[in-house]
GROMACS .gro file of N, CA and C in nm:
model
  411
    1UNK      N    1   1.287  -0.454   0.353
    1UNK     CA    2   1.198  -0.340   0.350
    1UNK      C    3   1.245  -0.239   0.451
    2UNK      N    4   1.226  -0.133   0.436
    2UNK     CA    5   1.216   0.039   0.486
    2UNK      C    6   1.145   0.084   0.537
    3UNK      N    7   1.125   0.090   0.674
    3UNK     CA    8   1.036   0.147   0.666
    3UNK      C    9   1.109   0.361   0.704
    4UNK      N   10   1.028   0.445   0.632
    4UNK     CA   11   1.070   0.579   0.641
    4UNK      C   12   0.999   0.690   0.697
    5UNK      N   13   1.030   0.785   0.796
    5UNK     CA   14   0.974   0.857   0.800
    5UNK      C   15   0.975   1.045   0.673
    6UNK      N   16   1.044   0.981   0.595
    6UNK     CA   17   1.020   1.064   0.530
    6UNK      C   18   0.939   1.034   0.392
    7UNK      N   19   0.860   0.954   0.370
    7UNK     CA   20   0.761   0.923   0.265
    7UNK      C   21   0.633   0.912   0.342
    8UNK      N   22   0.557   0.979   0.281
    8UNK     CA   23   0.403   0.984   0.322
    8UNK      C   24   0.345   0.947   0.182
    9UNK      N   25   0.214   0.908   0.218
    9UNK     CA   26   0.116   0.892   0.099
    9UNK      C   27  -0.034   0.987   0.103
   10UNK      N   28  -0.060   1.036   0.001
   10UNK     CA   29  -0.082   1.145  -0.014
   10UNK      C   30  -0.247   1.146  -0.083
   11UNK      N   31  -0.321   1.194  -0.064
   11UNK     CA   32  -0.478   1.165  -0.131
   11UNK      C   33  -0.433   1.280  -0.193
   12UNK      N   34  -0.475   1.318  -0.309
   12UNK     CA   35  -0.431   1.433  -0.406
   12UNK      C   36  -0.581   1.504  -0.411
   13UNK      N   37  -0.684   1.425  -0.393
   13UNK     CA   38  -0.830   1.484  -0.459
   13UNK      C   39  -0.851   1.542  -0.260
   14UNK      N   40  -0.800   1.496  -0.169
   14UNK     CA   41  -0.850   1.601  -0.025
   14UNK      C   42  -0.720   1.692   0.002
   15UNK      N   43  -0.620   1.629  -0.022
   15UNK     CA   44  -0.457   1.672  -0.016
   15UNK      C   45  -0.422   1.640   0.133
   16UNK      N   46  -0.505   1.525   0.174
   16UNK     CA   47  -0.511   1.476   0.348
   16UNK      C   48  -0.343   1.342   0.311
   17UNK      N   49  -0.304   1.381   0.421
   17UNK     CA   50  -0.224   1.268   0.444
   17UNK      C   51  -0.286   1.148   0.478
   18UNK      N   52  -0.270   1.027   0.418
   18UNK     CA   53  -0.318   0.892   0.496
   18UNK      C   54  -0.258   0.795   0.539
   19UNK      N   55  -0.108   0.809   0.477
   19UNK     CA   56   0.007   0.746   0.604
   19UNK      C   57   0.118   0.831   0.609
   20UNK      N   58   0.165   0.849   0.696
   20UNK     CA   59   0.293   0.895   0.787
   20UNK      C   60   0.395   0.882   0.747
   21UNK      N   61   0.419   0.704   0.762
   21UNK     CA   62   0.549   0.609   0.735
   21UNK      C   63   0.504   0.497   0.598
   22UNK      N   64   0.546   0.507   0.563
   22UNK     CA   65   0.532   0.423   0.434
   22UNK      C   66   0.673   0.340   0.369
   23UNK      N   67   0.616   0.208   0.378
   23UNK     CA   68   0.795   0.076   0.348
   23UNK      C   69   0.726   0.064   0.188
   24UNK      N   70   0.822   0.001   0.102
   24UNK     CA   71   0.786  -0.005  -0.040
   24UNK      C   72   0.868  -0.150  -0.016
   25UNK      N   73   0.784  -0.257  -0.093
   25UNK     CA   74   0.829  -0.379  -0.103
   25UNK      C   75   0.845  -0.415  -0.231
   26UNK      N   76   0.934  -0.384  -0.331
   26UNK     CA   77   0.921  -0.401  -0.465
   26UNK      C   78   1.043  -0.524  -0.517
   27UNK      N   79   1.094  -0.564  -0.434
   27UNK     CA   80   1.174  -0.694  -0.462
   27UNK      C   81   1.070  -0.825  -0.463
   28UNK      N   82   1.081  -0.890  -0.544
   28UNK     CA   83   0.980  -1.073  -0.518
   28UNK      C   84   0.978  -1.063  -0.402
   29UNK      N   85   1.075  -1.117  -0.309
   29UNK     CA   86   1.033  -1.184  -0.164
   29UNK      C   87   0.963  -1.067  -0.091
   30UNK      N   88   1.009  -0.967  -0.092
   30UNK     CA   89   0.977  -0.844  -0.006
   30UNK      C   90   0.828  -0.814  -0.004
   31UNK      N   91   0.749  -0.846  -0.167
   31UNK     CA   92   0.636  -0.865  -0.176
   31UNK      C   93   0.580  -0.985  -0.110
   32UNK      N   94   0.635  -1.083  -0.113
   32UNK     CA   95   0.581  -1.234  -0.078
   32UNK      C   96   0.573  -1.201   0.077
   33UNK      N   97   0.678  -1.146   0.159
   33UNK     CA   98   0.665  -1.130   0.306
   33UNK      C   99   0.585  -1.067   0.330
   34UNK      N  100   0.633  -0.962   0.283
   34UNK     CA  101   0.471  -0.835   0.313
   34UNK      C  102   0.473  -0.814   0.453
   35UNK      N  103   0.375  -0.810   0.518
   35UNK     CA  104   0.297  -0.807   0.664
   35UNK      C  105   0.316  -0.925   0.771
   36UNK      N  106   0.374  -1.035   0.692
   36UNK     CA  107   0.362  -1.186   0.785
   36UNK      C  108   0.500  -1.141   0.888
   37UNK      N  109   0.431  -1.186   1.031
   37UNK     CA  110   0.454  -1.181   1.122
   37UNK      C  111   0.499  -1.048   1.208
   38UNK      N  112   0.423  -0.952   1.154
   38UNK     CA  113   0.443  -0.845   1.237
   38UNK      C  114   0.326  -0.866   1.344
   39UNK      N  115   0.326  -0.817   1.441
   39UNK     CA  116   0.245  -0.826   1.587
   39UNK      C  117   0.128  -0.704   1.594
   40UNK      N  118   0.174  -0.605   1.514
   40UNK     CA  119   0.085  -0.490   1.485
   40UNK      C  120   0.085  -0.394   1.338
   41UNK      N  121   0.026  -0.320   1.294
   41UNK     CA  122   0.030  -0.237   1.173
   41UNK      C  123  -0.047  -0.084   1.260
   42UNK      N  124   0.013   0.023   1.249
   42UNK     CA  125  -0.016   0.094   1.338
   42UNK      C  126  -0.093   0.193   1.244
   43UNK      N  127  -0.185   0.261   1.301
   43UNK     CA  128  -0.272   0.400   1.227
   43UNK      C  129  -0.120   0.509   1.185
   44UNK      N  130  -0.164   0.537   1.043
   44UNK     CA  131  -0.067   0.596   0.960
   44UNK      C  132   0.047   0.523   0.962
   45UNK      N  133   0.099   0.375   0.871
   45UNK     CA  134   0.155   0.382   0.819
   45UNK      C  135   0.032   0.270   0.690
   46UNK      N  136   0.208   0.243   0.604
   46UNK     CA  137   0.118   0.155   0.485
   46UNK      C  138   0.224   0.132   0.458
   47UNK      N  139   0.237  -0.036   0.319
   47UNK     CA  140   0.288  -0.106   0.298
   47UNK      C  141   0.282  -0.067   0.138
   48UNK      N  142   0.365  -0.061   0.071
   48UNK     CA  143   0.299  -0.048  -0.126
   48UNK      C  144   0.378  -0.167  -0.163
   49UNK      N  145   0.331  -0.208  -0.250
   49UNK     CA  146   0.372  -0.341  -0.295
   49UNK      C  147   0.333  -0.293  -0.463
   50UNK      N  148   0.485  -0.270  -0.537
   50UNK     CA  149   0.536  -0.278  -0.653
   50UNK      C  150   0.585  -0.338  -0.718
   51UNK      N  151   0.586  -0.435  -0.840
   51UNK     CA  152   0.455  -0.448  -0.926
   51UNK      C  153   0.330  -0.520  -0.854
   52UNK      N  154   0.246  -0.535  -0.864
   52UNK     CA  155   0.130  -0.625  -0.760
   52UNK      C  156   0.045  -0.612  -0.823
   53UNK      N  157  -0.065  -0.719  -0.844
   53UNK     CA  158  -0.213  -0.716  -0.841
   53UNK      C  159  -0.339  -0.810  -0.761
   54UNK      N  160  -0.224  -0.903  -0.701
   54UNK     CA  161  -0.285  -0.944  -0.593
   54UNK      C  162  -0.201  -0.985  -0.485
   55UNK      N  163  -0.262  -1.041  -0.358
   55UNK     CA  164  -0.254  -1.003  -0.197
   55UNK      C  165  -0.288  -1.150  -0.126
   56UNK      N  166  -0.223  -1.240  -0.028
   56UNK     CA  167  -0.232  -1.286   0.056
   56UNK      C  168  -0.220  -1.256   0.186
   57UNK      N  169  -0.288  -1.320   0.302
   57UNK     CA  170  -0.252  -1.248   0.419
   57UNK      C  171  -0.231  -1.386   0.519
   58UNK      N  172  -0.189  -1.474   0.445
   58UNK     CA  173  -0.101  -1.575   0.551
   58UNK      C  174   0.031  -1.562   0.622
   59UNK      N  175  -0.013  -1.568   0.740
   59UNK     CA  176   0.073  -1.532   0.844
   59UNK      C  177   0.116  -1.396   0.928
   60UNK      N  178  -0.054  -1.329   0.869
   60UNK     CA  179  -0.095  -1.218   0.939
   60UNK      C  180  -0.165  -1.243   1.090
   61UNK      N  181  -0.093  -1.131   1.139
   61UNK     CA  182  -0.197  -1.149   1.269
   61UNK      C  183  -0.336  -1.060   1.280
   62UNK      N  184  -0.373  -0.936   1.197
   62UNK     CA  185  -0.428  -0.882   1.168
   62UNK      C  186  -0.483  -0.810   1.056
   63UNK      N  187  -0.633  -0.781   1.031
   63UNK     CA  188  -0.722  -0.703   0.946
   63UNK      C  189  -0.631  -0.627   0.889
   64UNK      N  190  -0.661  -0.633   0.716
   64UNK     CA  191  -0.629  -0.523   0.664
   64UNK      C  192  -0.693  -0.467   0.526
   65UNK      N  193  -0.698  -0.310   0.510
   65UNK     CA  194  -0.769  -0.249   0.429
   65UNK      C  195  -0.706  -0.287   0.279
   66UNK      N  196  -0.698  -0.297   0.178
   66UNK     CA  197  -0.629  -0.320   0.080
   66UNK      C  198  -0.704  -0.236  -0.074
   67UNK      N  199  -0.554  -0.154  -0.104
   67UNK     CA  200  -0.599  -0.042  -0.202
   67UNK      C  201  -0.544  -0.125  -0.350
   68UNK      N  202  -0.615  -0.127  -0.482
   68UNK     CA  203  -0.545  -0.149  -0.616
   68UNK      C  204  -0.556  -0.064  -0.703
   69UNK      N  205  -0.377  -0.011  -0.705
   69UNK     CA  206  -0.429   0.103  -0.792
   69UNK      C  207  -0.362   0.085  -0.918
   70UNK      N  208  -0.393   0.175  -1.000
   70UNK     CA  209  -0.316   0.137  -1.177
   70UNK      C  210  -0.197   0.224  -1.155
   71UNK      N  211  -0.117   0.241  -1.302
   71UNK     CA  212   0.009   0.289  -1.263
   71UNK      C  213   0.008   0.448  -1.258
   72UNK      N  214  -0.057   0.491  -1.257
   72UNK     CA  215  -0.115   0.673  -1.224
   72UNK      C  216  -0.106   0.676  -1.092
   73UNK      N  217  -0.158   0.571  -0.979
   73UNK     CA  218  -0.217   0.597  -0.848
   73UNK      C  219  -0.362   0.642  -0.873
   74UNK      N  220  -0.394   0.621  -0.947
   74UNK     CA  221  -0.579   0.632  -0.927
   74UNK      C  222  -0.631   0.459  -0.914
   75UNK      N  223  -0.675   0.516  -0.771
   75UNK     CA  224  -0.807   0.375  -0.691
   75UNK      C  225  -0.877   0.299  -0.842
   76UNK      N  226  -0.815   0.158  -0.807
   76UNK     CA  227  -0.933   0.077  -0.919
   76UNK      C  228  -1.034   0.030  -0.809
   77UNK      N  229  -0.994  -0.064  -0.734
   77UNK     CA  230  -1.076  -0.148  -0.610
   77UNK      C  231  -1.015  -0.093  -0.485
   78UNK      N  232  -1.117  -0.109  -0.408
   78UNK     CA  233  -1.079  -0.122  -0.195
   78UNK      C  234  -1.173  -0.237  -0.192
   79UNK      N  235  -1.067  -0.289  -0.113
   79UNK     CA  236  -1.057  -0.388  -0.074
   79UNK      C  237  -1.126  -0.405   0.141
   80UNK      N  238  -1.155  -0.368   0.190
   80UNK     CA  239  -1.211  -0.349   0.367
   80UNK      C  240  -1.212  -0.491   0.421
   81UNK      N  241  -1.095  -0.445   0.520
   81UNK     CA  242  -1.132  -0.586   0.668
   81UNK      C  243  -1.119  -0.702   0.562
   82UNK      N  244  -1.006  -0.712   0.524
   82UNK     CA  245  -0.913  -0.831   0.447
   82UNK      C  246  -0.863  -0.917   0.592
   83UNK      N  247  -0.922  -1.029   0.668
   83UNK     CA  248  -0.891  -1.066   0.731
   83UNK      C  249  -0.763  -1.228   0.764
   84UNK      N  250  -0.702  -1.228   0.845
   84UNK     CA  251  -0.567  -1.326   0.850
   84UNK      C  252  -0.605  -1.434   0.750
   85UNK      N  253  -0.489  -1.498   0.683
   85UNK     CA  254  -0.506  -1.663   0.647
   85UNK      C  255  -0.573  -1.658   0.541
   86UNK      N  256  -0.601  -1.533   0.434
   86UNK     CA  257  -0.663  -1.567   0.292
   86UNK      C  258  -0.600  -1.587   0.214
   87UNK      N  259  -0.652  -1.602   0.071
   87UNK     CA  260  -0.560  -1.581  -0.044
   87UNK      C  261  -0.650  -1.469  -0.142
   88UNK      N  262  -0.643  -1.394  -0.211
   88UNK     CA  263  -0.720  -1.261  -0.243
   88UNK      C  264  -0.700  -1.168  -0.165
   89UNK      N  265  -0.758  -1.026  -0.234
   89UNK     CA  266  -0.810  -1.051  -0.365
   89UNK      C  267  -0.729  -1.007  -0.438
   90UNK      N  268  -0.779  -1.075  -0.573
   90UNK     CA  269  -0.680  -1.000  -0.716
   90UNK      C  270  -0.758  -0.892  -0.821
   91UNK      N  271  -0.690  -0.827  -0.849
   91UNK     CA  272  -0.740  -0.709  -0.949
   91UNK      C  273  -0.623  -0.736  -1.064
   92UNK      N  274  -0.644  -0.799  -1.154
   92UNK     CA  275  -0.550  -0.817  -1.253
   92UNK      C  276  -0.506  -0.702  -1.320
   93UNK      N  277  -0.585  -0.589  -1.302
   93UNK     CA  278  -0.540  -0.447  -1.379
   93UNK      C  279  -0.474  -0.384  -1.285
   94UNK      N  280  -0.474  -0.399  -1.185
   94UNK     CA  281  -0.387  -0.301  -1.090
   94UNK      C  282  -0.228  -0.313  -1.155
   95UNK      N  283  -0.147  -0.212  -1.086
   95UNK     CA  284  -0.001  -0.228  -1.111
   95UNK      C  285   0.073  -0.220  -0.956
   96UNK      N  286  -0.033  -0.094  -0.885
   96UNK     CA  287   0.033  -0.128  -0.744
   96UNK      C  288  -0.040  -0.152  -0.639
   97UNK      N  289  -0.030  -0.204  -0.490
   97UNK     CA  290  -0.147  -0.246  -0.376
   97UNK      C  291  -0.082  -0.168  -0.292
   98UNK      N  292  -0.175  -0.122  -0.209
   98UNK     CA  293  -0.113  -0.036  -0.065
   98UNK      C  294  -0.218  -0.131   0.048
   99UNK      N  295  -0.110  -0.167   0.149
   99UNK     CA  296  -0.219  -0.216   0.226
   99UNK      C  297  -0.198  -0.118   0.366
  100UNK      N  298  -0.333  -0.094   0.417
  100UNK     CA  299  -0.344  -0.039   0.515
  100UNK      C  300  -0.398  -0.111   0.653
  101UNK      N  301  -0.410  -0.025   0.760
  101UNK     CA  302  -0.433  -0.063   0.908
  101UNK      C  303  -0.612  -0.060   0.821
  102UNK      N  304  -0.679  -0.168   0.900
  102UNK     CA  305  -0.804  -0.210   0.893
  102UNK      C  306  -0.848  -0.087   0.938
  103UNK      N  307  -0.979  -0.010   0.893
  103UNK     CA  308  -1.063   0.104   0.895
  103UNK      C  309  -0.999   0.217   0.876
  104UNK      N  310  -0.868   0.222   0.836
  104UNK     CA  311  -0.795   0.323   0.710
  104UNK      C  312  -0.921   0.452   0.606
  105UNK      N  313  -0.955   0.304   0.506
  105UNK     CA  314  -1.000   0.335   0.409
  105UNK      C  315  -1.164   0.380   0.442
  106UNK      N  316  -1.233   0.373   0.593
  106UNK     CA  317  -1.361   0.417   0.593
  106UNK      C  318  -1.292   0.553   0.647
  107UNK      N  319  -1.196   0.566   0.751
  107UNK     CA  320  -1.174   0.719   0.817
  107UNK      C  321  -1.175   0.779   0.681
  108UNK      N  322  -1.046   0.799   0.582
  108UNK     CA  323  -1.055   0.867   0.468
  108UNK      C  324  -1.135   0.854   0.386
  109UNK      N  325  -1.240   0.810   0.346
  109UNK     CA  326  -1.350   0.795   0.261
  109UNK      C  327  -1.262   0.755   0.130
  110UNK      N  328  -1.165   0.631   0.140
  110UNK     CA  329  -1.116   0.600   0.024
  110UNK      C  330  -1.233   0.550  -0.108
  111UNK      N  331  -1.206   0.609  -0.241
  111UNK     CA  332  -1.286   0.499  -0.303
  111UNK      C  333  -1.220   0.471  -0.419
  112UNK      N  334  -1.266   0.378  -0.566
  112UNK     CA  335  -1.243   0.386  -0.687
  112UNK      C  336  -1.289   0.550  -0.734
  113UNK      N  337  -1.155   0.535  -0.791
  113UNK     CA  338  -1.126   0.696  -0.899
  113UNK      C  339  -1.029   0.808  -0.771
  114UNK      N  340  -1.026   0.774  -0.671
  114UNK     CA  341  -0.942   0.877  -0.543
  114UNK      C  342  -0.773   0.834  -0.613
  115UNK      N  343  -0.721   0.932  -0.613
  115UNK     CA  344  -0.586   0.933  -0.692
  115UNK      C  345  -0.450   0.964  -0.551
  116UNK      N  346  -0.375   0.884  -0.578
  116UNK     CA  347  -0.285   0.865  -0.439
  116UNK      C  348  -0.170   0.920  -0.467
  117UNK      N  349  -0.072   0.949  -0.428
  117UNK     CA  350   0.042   1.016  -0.447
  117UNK      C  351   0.172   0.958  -0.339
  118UNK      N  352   0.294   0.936  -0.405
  118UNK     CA  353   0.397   0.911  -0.263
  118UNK      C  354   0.445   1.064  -0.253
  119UNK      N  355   0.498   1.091  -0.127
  119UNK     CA  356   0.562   1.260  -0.133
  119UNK      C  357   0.695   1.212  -0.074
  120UNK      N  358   0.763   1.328  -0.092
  120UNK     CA  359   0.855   1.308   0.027
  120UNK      C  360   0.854   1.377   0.149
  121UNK      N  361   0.931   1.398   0.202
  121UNK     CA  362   0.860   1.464   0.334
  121UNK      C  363   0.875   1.647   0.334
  122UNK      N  364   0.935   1.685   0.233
  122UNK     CA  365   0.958   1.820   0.145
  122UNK      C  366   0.836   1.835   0.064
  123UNK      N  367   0.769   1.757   0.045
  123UNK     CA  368   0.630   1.807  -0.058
  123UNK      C  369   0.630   1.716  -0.235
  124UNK      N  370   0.750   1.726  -0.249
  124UNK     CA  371   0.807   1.655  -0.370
  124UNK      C  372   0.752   1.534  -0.348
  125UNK      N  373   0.634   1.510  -0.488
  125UNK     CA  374   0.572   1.388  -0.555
  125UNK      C  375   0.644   1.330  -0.604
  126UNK      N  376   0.628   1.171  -0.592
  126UNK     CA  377   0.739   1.090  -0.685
  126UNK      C  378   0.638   1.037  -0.767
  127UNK      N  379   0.682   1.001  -0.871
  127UNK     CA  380   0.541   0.942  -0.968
  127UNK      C  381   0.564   0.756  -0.961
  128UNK      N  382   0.449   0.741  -0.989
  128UNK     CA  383   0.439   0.568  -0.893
  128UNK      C  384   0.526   0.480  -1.033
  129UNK      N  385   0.563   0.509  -1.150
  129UNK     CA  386   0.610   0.472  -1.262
  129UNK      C  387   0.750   0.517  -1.258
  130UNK      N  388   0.798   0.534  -1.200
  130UNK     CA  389   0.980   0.601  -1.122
  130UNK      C  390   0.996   0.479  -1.090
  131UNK      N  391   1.106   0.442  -1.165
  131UNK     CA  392   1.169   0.295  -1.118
  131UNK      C  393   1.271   0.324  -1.049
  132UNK      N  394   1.337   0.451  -1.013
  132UNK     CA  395   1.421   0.514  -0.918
  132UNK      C  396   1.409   0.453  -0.799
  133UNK      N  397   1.291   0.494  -0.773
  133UNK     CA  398   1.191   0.460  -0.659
  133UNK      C  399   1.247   0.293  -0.584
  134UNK      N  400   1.317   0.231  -0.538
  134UNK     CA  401   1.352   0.159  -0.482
  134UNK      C  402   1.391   0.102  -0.340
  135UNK      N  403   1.379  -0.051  -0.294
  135UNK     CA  404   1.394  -0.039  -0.199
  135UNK      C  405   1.545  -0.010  -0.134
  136UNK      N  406   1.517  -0.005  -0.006
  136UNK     CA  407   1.467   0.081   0.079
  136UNK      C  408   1.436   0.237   0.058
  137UNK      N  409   1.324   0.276   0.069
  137UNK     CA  410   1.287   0.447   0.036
  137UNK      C  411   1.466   0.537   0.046
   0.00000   0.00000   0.00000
Protein backbone atom coordinates (compact mmCIF):
# COMPACT_ATOMS: atom_id res chain seq x y z
CA UNK A 1 0.00 0.00 0.00
CA UNK A 2 0.57 3.91 -0.78
CA UNK A 3 0.11 5.94 1.05
CA UNK A 4 -0.20 9.65 -1.17
CA UNK A 5 -0.29 12.96 -0.70
CA UNK A 6 -1.75 13.66 -3.73
CA UNK A 7 -5.26 11.82 -3.46
CA UNK A 8 -7.82 13.26 -1.25
CA UNK A 9 -11.34 12.08 -0.75
CA UNK A 10 -13.85 14.28 -1.46
CA UNK A 11 -17.71 14.73 -0.07
CA UNK A 12 -19.26 15.96 -3.40
CA UNK A 13 -22.80 16.94 -1.67
CA UNK A 14 -20.47 19.76 0.96
CA UNK A 15 -17.37 19.70 -1.57
CA UNK A 16 -15.41 19.50 2.11
CA UNK A 17 -12.35 17.47 2.01
CA UNK A 18 -12.40 14.48 4.53
CA UNK A 19 -9.03 12.99 4.01
CA UNK A 20 -5.81 14.53 2.99
CA UNK A 21 -3.81 11.27 2.37
CA UNK A 22 -5.55 8.43 1.18
CA UNK A 23 -3.64 4.48 0.55
CA UNK A 24 -5.96 2.23 -1.75
CA UNK A 25 -5.61 -1.47 -0.83
CA UNK A 26 -7.03 -3.27 -3.79
CA UNK A 27 -4.70 -6.36 -3.98
CA UNK A 28 -6.20 -9.63 -1.61
CA UNK A 29 -3.54 -9.31 1.00
CA UNK A 30 -3.38 -5.53 0.97
CA UNK A 31 -7.09 -5.76 1.85
CA UNK A 32 -6.56 -8.58 4.44
CA UNK A 33 -3.70 -6.27 6.17
CA UNK A 34 -5.49 -3.23 6.08
CA UNK A 35 -4.80 -1.26 9.40
CA UNK A 36 -3.17 -4.30 11.48
CA UNK A 37 -0.42 -3.09 13.27
CA UNK A 38 -0.16 0.41 12.69
CA UNK A 39 0.35 2.34 16.19
CA UNK A 40 -1.87 5.25 14.97
CA UNK A 41 -4.43 6.39 12.04
CA UNK A 42 -4.15 10.10 12.03
CA UNK A 43 -7.15 12.89 11.43
CA UNK A 44 -7.33 13.20 7.55
CA UNK A 45 -6.20 10.30 6.20
CA UNK A 46 -8.26 7.00 5.08
CA UNK A 47 -7.78 3.60 3.91
CA UNK A 48 -10.28 2.41 0.66
CA UNK A 49 -10.43 -1.03 0.31
CA UNK A 50 -11.34 -2.20 -3.38
CA UNK A 51 -13.45 -4.66 -4.08
CA UNK A 52 -14.85 -4.99 -0.29
CA UNK A 53 -17.97 -5.48 1.52
CA UNK A 54 -16.81 -6.41 4.64
CA UNK A 55 -14.14 -5.42 7.47
CA UNK A 56 -12.16 -7.00 10.30
CA UNK A 57 -10.17 -5.17 12.77
CA UNK A 58 -7.86 -7.86 14.21
CA UNK A 59 -4.76 -6.63 15.05
CA UNK A 60 -5.84 -3.12 15.34
CA UNK A 61 -4.74 -1.00 17.92
CA UNK A 62 -7.45 1.43 17.41
CA UNK A 63 -11.30 2.70 16.81
CA UNK A 64 -12.43 3.03 13.55
CA UNK A 65 -15.22 4.81 11.56
CA UNK A 66 -16.14 2.52 8.63
CA UNK A 67 -17.87 3.84 5.31
CA UNK A 68 -19.83 1.13 2.58
CA UNK A 69 -20.22 2.47 -0.39
CA UNK A 70 -21.66 1.03 -3.87
CA UNK A 71 -19.75 1.44 -6.99
CA UNK A 72 -20.89 5.28 -7.65
CA UNK A 73 -19.37 6.29 -4.13
CA UNK A 74 -22.75 6.96 -2.73
CA UNK A 75 -22.89 6.02 1.34
CA UNK A 76 -24.95 2.67 1.76
CA UNK A 77 -24.00 2.15 5.69
CA UNK A 78 -21.56 4.04 8.48
CA UNK A 79 -20.39 2.09 10.33
CA UNK A 80 -19.01 4.49 14.12
CA UNK A 81 -16.33 3.41 16.76
CA UNK A 82 -15.68 -0.08 15.01
CA UNK A 83 -13.55 -1.10 17.86
CA UNK A 84 -10.01 -3.56 17.92
CA UNK A 85 -10.40 -7.51 17.60
CA UNK A 86 -13.88 -7.77 15.64
CA UNK A 87 -15.05 -9.43 12.77
CA UNK A 88 -17.84 -7.05 10.94
CA UNK A 89 -19.51 -5.48 9.71
CA UNK A 90 -20.63 -6.66 6.32
CA UNK A 91 -22.80 -4.87 3.79
CA UNK A 92 -23.01 -7.41 1.05
CA UNK A 93 -24.06 -4.61 -1.47
CA UNK A 94 -21.26 -2.42 -0.97
CA UNK A 95 -18.40 -2.58 -3.67
CA UNK A 96 -16.02 -0.28 -1.74
CA UNK A 97 -15.12 0.47 2.36
CA UNK A 98 -13.20 3.52 3.41
CA UNK A 99 -12.11 3.27 6.82
CA UNK A 100 -11.55 6.25 8.79
CA UNK A 101 -9.88 7.76 12.14
CA UNK A 102 -12.77 7.07 14.81
CA UNK A 103 -15.12 10.38 14.98
CA UNK A 104 -14.33 11.11 11.21
CA UNK A 105 -17.77 10.40 10.25
CA UNK A 106 -19.61 12.55 13.27
CA UNK A 107 -17.09 15.80 12.45
CA UNK A 108 -18.39 15.51 8.70
CA UNK A 109 -21.90 14.59 9.28
CA UNK A 110 -21.28 11.47 7.12
CA UNK A 111 -24.48 9.57 6.27
CA UNK A 112 -26.33 6.95 3.84
CA UNK A 113 -26.99 8.67 0.36
CA UNK A 114 -23.57 11.37 0.99
CA UNK A 115 -21.70 10.62 -2.34
CA UNK A 116 -17.73 10.46 -2.04
CA UNK A 117 -15.33 11.16 -4.63
CA UNK A 118 -11.30 10.29 -4.97
CA UNK A 119 -9.56 13.63 -6.51
CA UNK A 120 -6.33 14.16 -7.31
CA UNK A 121 -4.61 16.77 -5.87
CA UNK A 122 -5.33 19.03 -9.28
CA UNK A 123 -9.13 18.72 -8.73
CA UNK A 124 -9.44 15.78 -11.26
CA UNK A 125 -12.15 13.08 -10.05
CA UNK A 126 -11.30 9.57 -10.64
CA UNK A 127 -14.42 7.49 -10.82
CA UNK A 128 -14.40 4.63 -8.11
CA UNK A 129 -15.16 1.98 -11.25
CA UNK A 130 -11.52 3.00 -12.97
CA UNK A 131 -9.69 -0.09 -12.73
CA UNK A 132 -6.70 2.21 -13.74
CA UNK A 133 -6.92 3.18 -10.38
CA UNK A 134 -4.28 0.88 -8.80
CA UNK A 135 -2.04 0.16 -6.23
CA UNK A 136 0.08 2.20 -5.23
CA UNK A 137 -1.98 5.66 -6.06
Amino acid sequence: MSQSAEWRLIDLDSGRCIAERVELAASWWNRLRGLIGRKEFCAAQALVLRPCSAIHTFGMRFPIDVLFLDHRGTVQRVVEQVRPQRIGPIHWKSQIVIELPAGTVRQFGLAPGCRLALCRADGERVPWQDNSVTEPF
